[in-house]
PDB file of C-alpha atoms in Angstrom:
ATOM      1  CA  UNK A 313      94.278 269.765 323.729  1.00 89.00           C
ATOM      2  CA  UNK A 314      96.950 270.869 321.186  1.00 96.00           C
ATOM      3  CA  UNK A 315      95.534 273.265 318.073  1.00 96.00           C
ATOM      4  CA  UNK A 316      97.277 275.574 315.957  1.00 98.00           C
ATOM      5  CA  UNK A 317      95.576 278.655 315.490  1.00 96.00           C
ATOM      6  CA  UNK A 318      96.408 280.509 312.033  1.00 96.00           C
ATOM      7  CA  UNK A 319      95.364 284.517 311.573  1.00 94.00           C
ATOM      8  CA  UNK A 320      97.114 287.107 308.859  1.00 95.00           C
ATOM      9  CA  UNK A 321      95.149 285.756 305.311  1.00 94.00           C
ATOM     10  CA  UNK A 322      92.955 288.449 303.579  1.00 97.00           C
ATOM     11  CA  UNK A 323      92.669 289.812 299.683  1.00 98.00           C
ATOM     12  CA  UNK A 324      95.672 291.877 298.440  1.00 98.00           C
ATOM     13  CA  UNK A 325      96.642 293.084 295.053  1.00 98.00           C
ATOM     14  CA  UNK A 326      99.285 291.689 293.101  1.00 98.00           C
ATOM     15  CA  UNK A 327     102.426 293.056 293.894  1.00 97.00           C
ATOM     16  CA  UNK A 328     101.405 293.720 297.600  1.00 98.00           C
ATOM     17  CA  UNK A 329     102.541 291.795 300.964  1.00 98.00           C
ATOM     18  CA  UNK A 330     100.862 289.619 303.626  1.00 98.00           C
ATOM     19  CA  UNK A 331     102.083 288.088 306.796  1.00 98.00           C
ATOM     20  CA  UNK A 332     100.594 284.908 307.923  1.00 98.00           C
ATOM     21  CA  UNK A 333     100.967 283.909 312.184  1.00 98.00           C
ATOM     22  CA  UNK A 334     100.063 280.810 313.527  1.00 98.00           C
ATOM     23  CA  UNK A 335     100.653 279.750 317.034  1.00 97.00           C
ATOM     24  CA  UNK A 336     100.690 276.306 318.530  1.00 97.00           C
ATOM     25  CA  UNK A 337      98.327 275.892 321.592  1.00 97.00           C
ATOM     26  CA  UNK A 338      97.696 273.891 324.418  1.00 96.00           C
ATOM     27  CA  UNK A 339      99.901 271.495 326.778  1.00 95.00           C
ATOM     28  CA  UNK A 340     103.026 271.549 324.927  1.00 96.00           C
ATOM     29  CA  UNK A 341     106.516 269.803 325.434  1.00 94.00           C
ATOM     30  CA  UNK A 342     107.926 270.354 322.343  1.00 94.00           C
ATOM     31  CA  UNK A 343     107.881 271.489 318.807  1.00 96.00           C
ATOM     32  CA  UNK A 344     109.373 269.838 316.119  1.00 96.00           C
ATOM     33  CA  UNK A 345     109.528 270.811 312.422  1.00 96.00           C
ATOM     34  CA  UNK A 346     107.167 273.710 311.380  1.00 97.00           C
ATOM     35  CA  UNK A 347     105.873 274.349 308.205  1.00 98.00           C
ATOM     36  CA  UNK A 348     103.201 276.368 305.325  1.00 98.00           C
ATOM     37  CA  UNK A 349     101.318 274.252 302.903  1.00 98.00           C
ATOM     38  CA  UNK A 350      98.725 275.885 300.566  1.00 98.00           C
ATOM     39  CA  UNK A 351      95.915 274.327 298.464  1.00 98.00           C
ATOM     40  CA  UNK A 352      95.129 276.553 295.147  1.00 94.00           C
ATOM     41  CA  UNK A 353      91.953 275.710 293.466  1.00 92.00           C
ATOM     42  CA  UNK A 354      92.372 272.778 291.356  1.00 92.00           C
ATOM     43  CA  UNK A 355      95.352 271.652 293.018  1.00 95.00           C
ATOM     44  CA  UNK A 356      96.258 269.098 295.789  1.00 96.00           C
ATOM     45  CA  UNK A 357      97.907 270.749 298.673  1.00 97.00           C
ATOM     46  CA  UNK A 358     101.257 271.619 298.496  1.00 97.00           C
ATOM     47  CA  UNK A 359     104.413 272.781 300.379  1.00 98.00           C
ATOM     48  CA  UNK A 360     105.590 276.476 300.565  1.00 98.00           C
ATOM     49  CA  UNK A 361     107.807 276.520 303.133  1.00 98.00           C
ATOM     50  CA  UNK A 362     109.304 274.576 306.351  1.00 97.00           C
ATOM     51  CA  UNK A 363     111.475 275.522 309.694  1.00 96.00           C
ATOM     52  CA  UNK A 364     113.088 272.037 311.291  1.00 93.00           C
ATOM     53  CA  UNK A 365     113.910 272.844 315.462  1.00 89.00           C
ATOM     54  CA  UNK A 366     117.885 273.109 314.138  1.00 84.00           C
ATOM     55  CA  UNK A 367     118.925 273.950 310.714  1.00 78.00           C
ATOM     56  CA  UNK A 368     117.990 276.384 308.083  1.00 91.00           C
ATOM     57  CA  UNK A 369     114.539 276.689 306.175  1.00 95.00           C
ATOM     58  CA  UNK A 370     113.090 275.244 303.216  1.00 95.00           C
ATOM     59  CA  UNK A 371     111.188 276.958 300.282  1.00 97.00           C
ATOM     60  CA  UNK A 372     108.956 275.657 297.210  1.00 97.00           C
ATOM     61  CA  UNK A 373     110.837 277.051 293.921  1.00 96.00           C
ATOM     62  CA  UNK A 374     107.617 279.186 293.523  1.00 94.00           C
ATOM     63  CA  UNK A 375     107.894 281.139 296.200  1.00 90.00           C
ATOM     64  CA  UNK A 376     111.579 281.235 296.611  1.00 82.00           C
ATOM     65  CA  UNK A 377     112.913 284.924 296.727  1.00 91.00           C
ATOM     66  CA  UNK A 378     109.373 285.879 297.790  1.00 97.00           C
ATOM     67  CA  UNK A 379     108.194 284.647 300.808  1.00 98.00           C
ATOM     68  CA  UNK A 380     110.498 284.191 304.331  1.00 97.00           C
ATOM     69  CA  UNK A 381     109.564 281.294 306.588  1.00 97.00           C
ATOM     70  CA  UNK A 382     110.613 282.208 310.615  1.00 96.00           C
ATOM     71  CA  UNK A 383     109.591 280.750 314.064  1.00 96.00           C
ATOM     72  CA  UNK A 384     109.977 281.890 317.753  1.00 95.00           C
ATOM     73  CA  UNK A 385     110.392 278.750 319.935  1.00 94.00           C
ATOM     74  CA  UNK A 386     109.544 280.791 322.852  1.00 94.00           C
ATOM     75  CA  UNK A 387     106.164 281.747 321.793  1.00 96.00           C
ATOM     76  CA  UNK A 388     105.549 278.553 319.785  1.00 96.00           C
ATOM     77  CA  UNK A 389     104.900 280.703 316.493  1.00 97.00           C
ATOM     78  CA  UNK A 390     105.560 280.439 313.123  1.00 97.00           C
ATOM     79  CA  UNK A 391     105.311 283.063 310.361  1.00 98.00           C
ATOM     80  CA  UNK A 392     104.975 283.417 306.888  1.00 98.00           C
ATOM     81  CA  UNK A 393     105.973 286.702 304.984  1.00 98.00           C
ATOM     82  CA  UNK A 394     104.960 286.758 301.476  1.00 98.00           C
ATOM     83  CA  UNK A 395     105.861 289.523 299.085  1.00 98.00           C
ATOM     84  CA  UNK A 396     105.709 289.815 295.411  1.00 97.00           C
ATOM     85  CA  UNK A 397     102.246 288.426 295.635  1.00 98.00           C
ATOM     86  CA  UNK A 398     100.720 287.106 292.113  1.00 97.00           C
ATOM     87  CA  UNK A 399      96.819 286.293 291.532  1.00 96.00           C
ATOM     88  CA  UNK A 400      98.597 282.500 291.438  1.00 96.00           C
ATOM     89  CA  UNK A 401      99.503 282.387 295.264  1.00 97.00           C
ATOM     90  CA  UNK A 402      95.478 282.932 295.827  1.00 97.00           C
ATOM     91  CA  UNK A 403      94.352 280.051 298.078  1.00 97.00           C
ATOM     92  CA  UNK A 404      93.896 278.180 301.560  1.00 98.00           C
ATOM     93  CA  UNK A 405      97.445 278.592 303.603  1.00 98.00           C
ATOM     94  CA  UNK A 406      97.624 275.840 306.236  1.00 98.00           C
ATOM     95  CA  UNK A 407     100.146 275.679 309.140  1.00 98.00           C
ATOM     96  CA  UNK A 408     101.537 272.846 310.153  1.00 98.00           C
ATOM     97  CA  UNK A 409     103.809 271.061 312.996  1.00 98.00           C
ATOM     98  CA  UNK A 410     104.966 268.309 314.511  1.00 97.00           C
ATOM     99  CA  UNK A 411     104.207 268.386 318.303  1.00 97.00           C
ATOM    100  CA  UNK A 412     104.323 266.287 321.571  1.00 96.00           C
ATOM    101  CA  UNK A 413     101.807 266.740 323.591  1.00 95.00           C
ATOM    102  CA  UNK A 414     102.489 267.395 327.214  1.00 92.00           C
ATOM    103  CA  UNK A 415     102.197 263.651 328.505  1.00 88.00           C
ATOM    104  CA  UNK A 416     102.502 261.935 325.548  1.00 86.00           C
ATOM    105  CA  UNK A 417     105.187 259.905 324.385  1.00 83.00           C
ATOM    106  CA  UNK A 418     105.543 260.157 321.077  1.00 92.00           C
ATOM    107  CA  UNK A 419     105.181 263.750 318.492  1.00 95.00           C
ATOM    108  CA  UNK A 420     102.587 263.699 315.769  1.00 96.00           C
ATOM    109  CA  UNK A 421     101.600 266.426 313.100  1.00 97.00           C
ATOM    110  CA  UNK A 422      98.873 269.008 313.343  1.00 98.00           C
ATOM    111  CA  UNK A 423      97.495 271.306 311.033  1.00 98.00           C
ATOM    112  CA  UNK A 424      96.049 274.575 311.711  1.00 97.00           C
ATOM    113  CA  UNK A 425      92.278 275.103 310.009  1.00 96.00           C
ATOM    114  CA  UNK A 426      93.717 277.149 307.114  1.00 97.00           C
ATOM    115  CA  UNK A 427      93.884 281.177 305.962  1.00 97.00           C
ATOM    116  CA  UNK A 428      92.544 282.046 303.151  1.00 97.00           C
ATOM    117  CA  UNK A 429      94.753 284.346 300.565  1.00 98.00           C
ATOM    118  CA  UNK A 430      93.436 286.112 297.664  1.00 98.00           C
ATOM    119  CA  UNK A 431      95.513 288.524 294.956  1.00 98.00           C
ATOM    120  CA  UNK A 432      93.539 290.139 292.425  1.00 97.00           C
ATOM    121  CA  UNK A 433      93.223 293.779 291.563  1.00 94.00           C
TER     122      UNK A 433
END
C-alpha cells in the first residue's frame, strides 16, 4: 500500500520559517511529478508549488520568492521551505504525487493527509 506521510506544520509568527517533509511509502516503482497544495479557510484548495521527475519547479505567484520546493528521488521525499511567513499562508498543506505502484501498470495521484500551518503572533 502506497501513502504519503506529511510531518513539519505547526504555528509560527509572521515573519518566521517552516519546513514541511513528506515521504512517499510503500511498494514503489516510480515517482512522477511531486507537488504542495494548501486549502486556507474559505478557499478551495490550491497549488503552491510542484517538482516534475526532469525539469525545474513551479511556484504559485503568492509564494514565489518565499517558499523553495525540492525532492530527493532516492529517499522518495519532497520538501517545502517557507519563509517570509504571513497570517495569510495559515492553513492545511497537502502533499501530493503521482506514483506507480510496484505491480501496477499504470501511475495515479496520491495525496498525503495534510499539515496544518498557522502564522499569527
Amino acid at each position: 500500500q502506497v501513502q504519503l506521510v506529511e510531518s513539519g506544520g505547526g504555528r509560527v509568527s509572521p515573519g518566521g520559517s517552516l519546513t514541511l517533509s513528506c515521504q512517499a511509502a510503500g511498494s514503489i516503482t516510480s515517482v512522477s511529478l511531486m507537488a504542495w497544495y494548501r486549502q486556507t479557510p474559505g478557499s478551495q484548495r490550491e497549488l503552491v508549488a510542484q517538482f516534475p521527475p526532469s525539469g525545474t519547479e513551479t511556484y504559485a505567484d503568492f509564494v514565489k520568492g518565499r517558499f523553495t520546493i525540492s525532492r530527493d528521488d532516492a529517499k522518495k521525499t519532497v520538501s517545502l521551505r517557507m519563509n517570509s511567513l504571513e497570517p495569510d499562508d495559515t492553513g492545511v498543506y497537502y502533499c501530493n504525487a503521482w506514483i506507480r505502484a510496484r505491480g501496477k501498470g499504470q501511475t495515479r495521484e496520491y495525496w498525503g493527509q495534510g499539515t496544518q500551518v498557522t502564522v499569527s503572533p
